[in-house]
XYZ file of C-alpha atoms in Angstrom:
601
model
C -18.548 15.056 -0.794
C -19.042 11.458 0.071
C -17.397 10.598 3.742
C -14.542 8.866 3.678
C -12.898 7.966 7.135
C -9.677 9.550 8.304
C -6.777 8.081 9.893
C -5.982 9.298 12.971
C -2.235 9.902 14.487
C -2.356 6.870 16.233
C -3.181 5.219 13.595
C -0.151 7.194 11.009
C 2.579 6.067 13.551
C 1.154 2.615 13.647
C 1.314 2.651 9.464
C 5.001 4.675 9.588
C 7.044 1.589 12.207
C 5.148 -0.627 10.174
C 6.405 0.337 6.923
C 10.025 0.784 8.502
C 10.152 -2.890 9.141
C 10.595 -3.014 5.557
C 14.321 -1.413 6.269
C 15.688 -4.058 8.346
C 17.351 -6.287 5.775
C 18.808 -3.275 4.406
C 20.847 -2.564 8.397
C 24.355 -2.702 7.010
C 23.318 -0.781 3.726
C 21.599 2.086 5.708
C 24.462 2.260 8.471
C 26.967 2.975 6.007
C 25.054 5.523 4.274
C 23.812 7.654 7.929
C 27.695 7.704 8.225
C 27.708 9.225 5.293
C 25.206 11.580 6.149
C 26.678 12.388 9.138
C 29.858 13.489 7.440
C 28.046 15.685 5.252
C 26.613 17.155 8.058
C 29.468 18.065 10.008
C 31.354 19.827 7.129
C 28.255 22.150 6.979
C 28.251 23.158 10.486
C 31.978 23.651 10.238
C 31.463 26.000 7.184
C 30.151 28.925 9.014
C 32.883 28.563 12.059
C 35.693 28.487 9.641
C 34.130 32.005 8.259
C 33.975 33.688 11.610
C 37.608 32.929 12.427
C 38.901 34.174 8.977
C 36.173 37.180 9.962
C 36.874 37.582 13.575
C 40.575 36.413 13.645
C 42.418 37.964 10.439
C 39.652 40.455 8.239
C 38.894 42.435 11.329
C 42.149 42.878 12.360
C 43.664 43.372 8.954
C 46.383 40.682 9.403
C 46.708 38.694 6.693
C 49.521 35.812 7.103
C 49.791 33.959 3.776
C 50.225 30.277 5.733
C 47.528 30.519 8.063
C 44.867 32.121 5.466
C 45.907 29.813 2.706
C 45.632 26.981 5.568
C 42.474 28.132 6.651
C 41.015 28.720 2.970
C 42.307 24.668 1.848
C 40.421 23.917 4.626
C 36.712 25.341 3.679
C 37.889 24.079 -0.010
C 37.985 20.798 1.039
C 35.177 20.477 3.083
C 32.899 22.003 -0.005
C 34.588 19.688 -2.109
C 34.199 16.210 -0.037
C 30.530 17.359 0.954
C 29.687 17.218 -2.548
C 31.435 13.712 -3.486
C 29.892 11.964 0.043
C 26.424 13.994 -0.841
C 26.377 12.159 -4.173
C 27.189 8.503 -2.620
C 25.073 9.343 0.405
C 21.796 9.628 -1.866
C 22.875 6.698 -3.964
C 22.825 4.826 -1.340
C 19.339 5.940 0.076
C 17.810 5.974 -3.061
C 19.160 2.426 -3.412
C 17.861 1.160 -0.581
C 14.245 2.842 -1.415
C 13.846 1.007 -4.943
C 14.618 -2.156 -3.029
C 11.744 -2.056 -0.513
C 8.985 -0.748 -2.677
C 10.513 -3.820 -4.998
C 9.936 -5.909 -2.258
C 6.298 -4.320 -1.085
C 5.249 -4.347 -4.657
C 5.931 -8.192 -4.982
C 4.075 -8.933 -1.679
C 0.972 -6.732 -2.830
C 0.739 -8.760 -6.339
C 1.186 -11.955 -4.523
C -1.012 -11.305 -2.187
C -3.409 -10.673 -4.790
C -2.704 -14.034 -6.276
C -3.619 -15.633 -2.809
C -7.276 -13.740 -2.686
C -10.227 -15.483 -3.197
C -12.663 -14.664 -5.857
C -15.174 -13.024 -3.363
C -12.737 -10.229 -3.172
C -12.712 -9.517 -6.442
C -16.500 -9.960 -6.689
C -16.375 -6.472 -4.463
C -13.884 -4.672 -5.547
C -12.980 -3.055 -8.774
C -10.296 -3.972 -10.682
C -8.608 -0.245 -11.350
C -8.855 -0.055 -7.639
C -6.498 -3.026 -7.057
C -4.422 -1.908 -10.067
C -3.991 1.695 -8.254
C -2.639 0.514 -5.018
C 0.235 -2.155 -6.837
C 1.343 1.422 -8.731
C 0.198 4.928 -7.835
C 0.455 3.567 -4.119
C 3.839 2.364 -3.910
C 5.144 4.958 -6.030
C 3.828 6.945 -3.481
C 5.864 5.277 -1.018
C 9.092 5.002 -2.804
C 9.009 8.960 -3.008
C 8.713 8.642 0.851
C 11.549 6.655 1.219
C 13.291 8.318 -1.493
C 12.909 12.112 -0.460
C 10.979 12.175 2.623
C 12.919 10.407 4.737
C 16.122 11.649 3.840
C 15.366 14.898 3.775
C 13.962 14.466 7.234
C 16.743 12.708 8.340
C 19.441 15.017 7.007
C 17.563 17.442 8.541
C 17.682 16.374 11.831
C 21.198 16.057 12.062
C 21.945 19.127 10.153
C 19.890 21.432 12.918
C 20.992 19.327 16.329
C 24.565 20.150 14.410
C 23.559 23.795 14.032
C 22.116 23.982 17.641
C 25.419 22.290 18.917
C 27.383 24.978 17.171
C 25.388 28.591 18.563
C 25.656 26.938 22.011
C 29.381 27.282 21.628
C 29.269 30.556 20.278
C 26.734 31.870 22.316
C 24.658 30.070 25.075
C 22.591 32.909 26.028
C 21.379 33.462 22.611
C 21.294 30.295 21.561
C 18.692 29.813 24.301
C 16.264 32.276 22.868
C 16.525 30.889 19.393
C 14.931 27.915 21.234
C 11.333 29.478 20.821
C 11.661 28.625 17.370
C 11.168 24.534 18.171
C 7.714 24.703 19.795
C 6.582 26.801 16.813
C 8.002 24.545 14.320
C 6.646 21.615 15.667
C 2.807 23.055 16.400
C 2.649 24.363 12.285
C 3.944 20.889 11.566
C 1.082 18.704 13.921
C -1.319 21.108 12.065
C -0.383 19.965 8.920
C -0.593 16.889 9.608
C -4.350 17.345 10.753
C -5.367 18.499 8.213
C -3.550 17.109 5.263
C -4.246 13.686 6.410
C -7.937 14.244 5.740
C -7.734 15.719 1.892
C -4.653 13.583 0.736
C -6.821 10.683 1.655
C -9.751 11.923 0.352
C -7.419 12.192 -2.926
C -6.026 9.024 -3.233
C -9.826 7.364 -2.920
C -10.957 9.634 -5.768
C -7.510 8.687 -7.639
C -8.906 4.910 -7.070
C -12.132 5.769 -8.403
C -10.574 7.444 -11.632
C -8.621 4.059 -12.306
C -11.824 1.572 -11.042
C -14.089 4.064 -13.819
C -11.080 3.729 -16.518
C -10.467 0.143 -16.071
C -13.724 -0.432 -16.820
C -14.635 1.815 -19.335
C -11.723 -0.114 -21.804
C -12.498 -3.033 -21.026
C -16.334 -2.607 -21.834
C -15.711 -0.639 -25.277
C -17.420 -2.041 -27.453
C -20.801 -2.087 -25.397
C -19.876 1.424 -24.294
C -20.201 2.561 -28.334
C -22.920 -0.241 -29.142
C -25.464 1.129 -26.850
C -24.199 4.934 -26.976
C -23.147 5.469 -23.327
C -20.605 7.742 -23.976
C -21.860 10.778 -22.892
C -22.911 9.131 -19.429
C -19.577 7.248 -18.913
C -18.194 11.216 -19.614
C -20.313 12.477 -17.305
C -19.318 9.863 -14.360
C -15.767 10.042 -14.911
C -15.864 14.207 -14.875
C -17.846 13.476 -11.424
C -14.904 11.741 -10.162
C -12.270 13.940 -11.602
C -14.200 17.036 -10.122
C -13.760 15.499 -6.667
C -10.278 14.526 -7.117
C -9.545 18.131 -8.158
C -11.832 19.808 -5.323
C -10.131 17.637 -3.048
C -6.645 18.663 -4.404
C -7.143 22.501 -4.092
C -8.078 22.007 -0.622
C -5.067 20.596 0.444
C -2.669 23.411 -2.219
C -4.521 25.313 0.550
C -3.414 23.857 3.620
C 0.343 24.389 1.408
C -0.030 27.858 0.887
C -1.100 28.620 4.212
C 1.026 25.897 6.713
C 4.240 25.295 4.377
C 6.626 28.106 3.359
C 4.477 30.891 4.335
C 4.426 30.148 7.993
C 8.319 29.061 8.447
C 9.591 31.945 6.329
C 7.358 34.152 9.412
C 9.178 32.544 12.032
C 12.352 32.797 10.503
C 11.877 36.639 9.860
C 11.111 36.436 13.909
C 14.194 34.555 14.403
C 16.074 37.422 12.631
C 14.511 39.726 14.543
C 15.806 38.381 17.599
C 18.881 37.798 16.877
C 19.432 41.180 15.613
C 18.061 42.909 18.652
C 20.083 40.911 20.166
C 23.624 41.973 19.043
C 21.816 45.478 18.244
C 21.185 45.672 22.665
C 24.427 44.440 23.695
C 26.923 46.686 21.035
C 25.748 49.380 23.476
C 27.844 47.870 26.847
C 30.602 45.718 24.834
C 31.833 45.245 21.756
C 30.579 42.130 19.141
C 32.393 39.904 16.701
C 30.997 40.693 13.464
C 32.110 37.143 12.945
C 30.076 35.676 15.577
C 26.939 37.521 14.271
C 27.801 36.250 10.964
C 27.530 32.541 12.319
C 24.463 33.442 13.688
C 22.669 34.697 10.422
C 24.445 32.116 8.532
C 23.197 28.676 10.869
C 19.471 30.269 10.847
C 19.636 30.405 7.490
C 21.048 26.674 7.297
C 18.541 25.837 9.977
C 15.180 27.337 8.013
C 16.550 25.614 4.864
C 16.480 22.265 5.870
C 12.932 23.235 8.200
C 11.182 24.466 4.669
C 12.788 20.798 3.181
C 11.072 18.983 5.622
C 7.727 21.045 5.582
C 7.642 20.619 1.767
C 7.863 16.979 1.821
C 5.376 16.548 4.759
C 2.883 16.500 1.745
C 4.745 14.005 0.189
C 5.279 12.294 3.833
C 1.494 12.782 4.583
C 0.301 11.187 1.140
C 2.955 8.607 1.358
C 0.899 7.517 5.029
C -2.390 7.680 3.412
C -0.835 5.115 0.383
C 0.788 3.419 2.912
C -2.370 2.783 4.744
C -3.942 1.346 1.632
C -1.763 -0.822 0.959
C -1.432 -2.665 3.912
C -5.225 -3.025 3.897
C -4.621 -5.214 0.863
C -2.083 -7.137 2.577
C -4.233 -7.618 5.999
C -6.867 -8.974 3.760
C -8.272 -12.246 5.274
C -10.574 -12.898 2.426
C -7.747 -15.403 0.579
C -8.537 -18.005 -1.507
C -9.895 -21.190 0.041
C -7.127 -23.229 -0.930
C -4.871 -20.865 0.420
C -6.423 -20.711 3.827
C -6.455 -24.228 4.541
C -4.826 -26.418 7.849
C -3.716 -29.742 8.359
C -3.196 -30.340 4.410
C -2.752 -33.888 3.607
C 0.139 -34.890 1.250
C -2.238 -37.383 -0.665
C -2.538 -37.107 -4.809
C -5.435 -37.516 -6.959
C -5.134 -40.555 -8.621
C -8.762 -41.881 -10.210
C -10.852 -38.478 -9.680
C -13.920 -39.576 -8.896
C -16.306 -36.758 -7.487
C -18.713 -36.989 -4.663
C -21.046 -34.019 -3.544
C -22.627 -35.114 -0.491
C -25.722 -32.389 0.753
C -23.548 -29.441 -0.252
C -25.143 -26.164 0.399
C -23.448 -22.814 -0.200
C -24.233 -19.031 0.015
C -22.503 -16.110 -1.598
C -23.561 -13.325 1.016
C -23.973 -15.799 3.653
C -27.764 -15.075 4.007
C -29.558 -16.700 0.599
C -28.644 -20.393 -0.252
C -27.671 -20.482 -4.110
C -26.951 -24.275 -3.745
C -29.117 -26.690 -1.652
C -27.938 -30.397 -0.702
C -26.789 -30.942 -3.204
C -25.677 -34.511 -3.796
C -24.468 -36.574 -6.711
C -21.087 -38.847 -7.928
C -18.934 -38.626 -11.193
C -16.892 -41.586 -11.476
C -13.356 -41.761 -13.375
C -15.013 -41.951 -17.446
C -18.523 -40.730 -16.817
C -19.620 -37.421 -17.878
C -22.328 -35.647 -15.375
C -23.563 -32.844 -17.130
C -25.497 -29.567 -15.408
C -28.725 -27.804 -17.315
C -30.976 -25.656 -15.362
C -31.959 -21.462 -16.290
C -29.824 -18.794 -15.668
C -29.326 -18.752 -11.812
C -30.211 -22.292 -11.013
C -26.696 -23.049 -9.464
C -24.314 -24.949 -12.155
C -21.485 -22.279 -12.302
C -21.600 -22.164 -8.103
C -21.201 -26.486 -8.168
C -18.149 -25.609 -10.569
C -16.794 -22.580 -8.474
C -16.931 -24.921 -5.004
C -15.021 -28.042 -6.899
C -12.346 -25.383 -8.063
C -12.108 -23.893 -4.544
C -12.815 -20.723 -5.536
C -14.965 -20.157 -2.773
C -15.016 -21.398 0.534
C -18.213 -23.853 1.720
C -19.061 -25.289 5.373
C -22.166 -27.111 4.759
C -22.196 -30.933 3.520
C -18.524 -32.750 1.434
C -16.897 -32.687 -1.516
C -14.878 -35.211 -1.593
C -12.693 -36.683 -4.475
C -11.342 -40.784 -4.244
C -13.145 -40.320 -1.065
C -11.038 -37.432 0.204
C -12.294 -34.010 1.148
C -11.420 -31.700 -1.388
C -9.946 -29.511 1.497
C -7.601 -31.146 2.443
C -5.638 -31.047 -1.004
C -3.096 -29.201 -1.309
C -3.723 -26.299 -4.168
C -0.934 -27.671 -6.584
C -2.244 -30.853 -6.502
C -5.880 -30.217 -6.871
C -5.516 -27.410 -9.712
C -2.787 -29.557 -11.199
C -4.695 -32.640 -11.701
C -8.264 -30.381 -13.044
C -8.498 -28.747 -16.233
C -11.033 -25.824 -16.628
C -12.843 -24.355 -20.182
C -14.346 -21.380 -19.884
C -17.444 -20.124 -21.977
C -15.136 -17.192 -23.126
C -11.399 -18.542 -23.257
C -9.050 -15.921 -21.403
C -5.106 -15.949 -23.415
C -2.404 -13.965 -22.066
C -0.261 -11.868 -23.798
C 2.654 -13.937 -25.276
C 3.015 -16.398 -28.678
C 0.304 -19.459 -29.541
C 2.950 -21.975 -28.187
C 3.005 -19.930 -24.461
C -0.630 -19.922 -24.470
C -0.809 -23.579 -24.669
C 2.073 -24.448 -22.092
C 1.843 -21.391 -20.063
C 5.705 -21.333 -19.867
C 6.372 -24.798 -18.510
C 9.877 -25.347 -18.688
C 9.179 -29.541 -18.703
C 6.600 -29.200 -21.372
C 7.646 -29.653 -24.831
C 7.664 -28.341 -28.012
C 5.918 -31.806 -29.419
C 3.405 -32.370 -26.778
C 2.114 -28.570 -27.452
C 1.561 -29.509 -31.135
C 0.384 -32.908 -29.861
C -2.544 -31.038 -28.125
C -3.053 -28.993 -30.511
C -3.684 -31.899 -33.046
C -5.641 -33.789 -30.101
C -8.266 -31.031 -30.323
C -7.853 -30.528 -33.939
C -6.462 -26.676 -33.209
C -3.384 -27.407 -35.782
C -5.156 -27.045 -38.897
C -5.270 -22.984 -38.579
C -2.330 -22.960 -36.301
C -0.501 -24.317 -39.009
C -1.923 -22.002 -41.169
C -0.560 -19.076 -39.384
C 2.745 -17.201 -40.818
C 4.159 -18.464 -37.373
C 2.357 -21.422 -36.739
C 2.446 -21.878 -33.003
C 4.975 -18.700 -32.722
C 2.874 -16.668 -33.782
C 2.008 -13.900 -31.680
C -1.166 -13.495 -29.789
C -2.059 -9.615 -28.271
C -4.088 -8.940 -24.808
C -6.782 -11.351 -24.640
C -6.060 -12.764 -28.271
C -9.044 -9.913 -29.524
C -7.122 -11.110 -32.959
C -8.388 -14.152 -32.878
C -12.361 -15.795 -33.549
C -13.678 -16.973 -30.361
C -13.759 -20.867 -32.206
C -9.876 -20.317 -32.393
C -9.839 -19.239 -28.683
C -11.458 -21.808 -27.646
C -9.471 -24.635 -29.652
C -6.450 -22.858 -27.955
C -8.000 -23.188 -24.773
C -8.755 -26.371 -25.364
C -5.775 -27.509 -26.526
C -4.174 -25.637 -23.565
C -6.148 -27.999 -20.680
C -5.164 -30.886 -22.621
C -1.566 -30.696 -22.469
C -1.901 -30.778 -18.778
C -3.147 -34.576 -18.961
C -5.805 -33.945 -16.404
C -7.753 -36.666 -14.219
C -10.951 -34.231 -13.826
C -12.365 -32.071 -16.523
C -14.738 -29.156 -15.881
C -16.587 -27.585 -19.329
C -18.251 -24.660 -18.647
C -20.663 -24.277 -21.921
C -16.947 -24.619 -23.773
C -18.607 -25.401 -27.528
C -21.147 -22.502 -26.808
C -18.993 -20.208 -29.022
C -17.871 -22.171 -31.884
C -19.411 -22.942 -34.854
C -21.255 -25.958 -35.941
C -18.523 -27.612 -38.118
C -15.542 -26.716 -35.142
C -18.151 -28.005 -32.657
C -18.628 -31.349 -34.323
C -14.681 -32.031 -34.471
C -14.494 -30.782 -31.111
C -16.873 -33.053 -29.781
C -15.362 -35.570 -31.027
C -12.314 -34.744 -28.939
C -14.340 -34.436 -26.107
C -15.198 -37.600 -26.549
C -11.673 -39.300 -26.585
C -10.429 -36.891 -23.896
C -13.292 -38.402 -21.446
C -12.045 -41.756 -21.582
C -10.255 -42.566 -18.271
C -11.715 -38.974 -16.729
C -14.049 -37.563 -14.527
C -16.020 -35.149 -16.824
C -18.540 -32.385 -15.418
C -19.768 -30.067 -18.004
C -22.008 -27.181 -17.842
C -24.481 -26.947 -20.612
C -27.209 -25.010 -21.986
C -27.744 -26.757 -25.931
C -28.667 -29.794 -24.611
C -27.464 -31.502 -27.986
C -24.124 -31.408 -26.823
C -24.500 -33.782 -23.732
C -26.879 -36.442 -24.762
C -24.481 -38.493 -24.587
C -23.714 -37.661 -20.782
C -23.657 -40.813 -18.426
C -26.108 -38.404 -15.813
C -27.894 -35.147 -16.445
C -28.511 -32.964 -13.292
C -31.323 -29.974 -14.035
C -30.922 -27.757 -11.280
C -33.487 -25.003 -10.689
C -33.031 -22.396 -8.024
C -29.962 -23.773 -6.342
C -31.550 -27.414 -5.869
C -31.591 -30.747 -8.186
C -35.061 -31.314 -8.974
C -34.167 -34.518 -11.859
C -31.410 -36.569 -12.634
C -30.824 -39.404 -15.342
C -30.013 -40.118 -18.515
C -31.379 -38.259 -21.815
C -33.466 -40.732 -22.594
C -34.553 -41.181 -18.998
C -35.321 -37.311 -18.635
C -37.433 -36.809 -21.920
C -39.632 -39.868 -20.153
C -40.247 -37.800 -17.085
C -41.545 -34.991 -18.615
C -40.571 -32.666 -16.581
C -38.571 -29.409 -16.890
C -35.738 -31.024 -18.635
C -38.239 -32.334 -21.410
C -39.459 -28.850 -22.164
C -36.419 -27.297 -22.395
C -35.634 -30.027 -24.981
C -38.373 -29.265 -26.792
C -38.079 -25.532 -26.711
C -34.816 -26.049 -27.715
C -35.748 -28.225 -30.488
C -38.655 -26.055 -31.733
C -40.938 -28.195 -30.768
C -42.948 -25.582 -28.691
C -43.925 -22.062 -29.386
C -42.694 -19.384 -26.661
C -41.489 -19.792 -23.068
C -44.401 -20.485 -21.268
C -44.381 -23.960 -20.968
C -40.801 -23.672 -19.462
C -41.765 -21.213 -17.080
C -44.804 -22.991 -16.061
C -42.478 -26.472 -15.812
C -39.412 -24.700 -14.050
């Protein structure tokens, strides 16, 4: 079993105050409802005394007054009665107040998930995010839904019961007392122990969503290339640990739980009995008070084997807890989240400078070095280079999605950190190589649900881009629906959606990342000329690998191995014969196999 670190008490008491912060703008709503509880309470510790007068007082005897008895007998009806009605209100209340707070946690786990930055998702796996917004918090709510109550309930129910064989009986009452200690070392034991499997379970239940997540969303290369039978084989791997791990803690139940209280409660009995049994031999006994007796230890085990029971659900409830929070306490946010001293400027011309930028992923090997160069409002600088060289890294650092300390980016001469995030991802539009589209209609896709965008100015960039002519086609047109990641769509319709999408925006910087390399050769000739009337007035960099699609660029960077090694015009590049110049060629035909480039890069 791989070893996956435990939390210790310290640690679980630390994770319980901090989750009960959660109930403290619920004060008035929780009040009312321990009042409740209380009442409830009180009517069953007055059950059992009621029973030993009517035992003790009248059957004994054999006096039966009709006022009295039917006084008496109203009396336990009524209590019965109104425990049942403030019961009902009481866990309304508390369940209430539970759907609230893991409403509340659950929106500050998905925003805080907004707010991380991409190297946080570069780590960790998708179904593993996924499982602590659900499984997690449902994990909780059942906490705050039966846990807590029943632990609370139960706590007032026994100090009642206690409260009540002290009046009956000090002496006795006294040596019932041996049954706290006992309770309270089974339940630390628990607790050990438990703590270790359930969170050995809820890491294997992470795994099992991390290994579904992306076994759908890899489908089709999961059946193309045959790896069913291994992605079987992982996920039973998994699922074997989450089970192993799962039957040791039903263990730990069988053994710590029920078993164990139900033995001290027999012991309980025992003394009790012996108890009355020694002293009927000097002086006589109220069966009534023995009655009591039986009756409150069998009200106190009840609620005891309540809370044992949900100590799993308390224990795995910690262990989600725990999780959870480590989301929230992550410091890995989203550089333009994490920034100080924001200006309040706005981007007005968007012209780019990268002055010696250099930039690591792991903070050990440089993927970008000094980088330098300047896009100016209308110009087009595109970026060519081999897999690796560094253009998607200069596109991730203008986006801030990753954080940089060495050399400036500025834009109209202002460092780029210093924007504020609505400003700077308002005023840049982004094309992906492979479009993303949410679930929704063609017309939401375009204006992502701004309320100030309108109907005309979504088919205005969809005719901009030339997207209307299948739009239009469409039995809905722009209402027509589009599923998860529009899969019912060609990626040249994607892409035209996208496109039209970043137009609408009216952005002063555009950033193409190979956005024409999956449409076809008729699309990508209207499409560029789009292009070429949406760069007028903005700053355009573009990533590119068919170099026929930015001859036309005012500056070509080839990068290779994170550094610029030429820069200049087509015409100026194919002169140098350099790297740049082969790849044309290649490209073109011109050569035969990859040599050359290798030899040139």
């Amino acid at each position: 079993m791989d070893t996956i670190p435990t939390l210790t008490a310290k640690e679980q008491r630390n994770i319980f105050f901090r989750l009960m912060k959660y109930t403290k703008p619920h004060k008035k709503t929780i009040l009312f409802a321990f009042s409740l509880l209380l009442l409830t309470t009180i009517g069953d510790v007055f059950g059992p005394i009621i029973i030993k007068v009517f035992i003790d007082d009248y059957l004994t005897p054999r006096e039966f007054p009709y006022g009295p008895l039917v006084g008496l007998g109203a009396t336990y009806l009524f209590i019965q009665i109104g425990n049942v009605l403030i019961s009902y209100f009481q866990l309304l209340k508390f369940q209430e107040i539970a759907l609230k707070i893991i409403q509340q946690l659950r929106v500050d786990v998905f925003t805080k998930v907004q707010g991380l930055g991409m190297k946080y998702f570069d780590k960790t796996p998708a179904g593993s995010i996924v499982s602590r917004v659900t499984n997690d918090t449902e994990a909780i709510k059942d906490m705050f839904v039966s846990v807590l109550v029943s632990f609370i309930q139960g706590a007032f129910l026994l100090t009642g019961i206690f409260i009540a064989m002290f009046a009956l009986n000090p002496r006795l009452a006294f040596f019932c007392l041996f049954i706290l200690p006992v309770i309270f070392m089974i339940m630390n034991l628990y607790r050990k122990f438990s703590a270790i499997f359930y969170q050995d379970m809820r890491e294997r239940l992470s795994q099992l969503n991390a290994k579904l997540s992306e076994s759908l969303q890899g489908m089709s290369i999961i059946q193309i290339f045959r790896q069913e039978k291994r992605l079987r084989e992982e996920f039973g791997n998994i699922n074997e640990k989450h089970y192993l791990a799962g039957m040791r803690n039903i263990k730990v139940d069988g053994l710590l739980l029920r078993p164990a209280i139900d033995l001290v409660y027999v012991a309980a009995l025992i003394v009790v009995l012996s108890y009355f049994g020694v002293t009927s031999f000097n002086q006589t006994i109220e069966i009534g008070v023995l009655y009591a007796f039986v009756n409150y230890l069998d009200r106190f085990f009840e609620p005891v084997n309540q809370i044992m029971m949900r100590l799993s659900m308390f224990q795995q409830a910690i262990i989600a807890s725990s999780r959870v929070f480590k989301l929230l306490d992550e410091d890995e946010l989203s550089p333009a989240q994490n920034v100080e001293n924001l200006s309040k400027g706005t981007i007005i011309e968007g012209k780019i400078t990268f002055d010696n930028v250099s930039f690591s992923y792991d903070g050990q090997r440089d993927v970008l070095k000094n980088i330098s160069f300047t896009a100016s409002p209308g110009e087009t600088v595109a970026l060519v280079g081999h897999t690796g060289s560094g253009k998607s890294s200069i596109i991730n650092l203008l986006m801030r999605f990753y954080e940089f300390d060495r050399g400036n980016i500025l834009i109209d001469g202002q460092n780029i950190k210093s924007y504020p995030v609505e400003e700077l991802r308002g005023k840049m539009g982004l094309v992906l190589q492979d479009p993303f589209l949410f679930f929704g209609t063609i017309r939401d896709n375009i204006k992502l649900h701004s309320e100030e965008m309108t109907d005309r100015e979504v088919e205005g960039a969809a005719t901009f881009v030339q997207a209307n002519t299948f739009i239009e086609k469409l039995p809905e047109a722009y209402g027509h629906p589009v599923v998860e990641r529009g899969s019912t769509f060609s990626s040249g319709q994607r892409q035209l959606i996208a496109f039209a999408r970043t137009i609408a925006t009216r952005p002063k910087i555009l950033v193409l990342d190979e956005a024409t390399a999956n449409i076809d050769t008729e699309t990508e000739e209207a499409i560029q000329e789009a292009l070429s009337r949406m760069r007028k007035g903005r700053t355009t960099i573009a990533i590119a690998h068919r170099l026929s699609t930015i001859q036309d660029a005012d500056l070509i960077l080839v990068l290779h191995k994170g550094e610029i090694v030429e820069r200049g015009s087509h015409q100026e590049l194919l002169v140098q014969k350099g790297i740049y110049h082969k790849m044309y060629l290649l490209q073109n035909g011109l050569v035969d196999g990859m040599e050359d480039t290798v030899t040139g890069s």
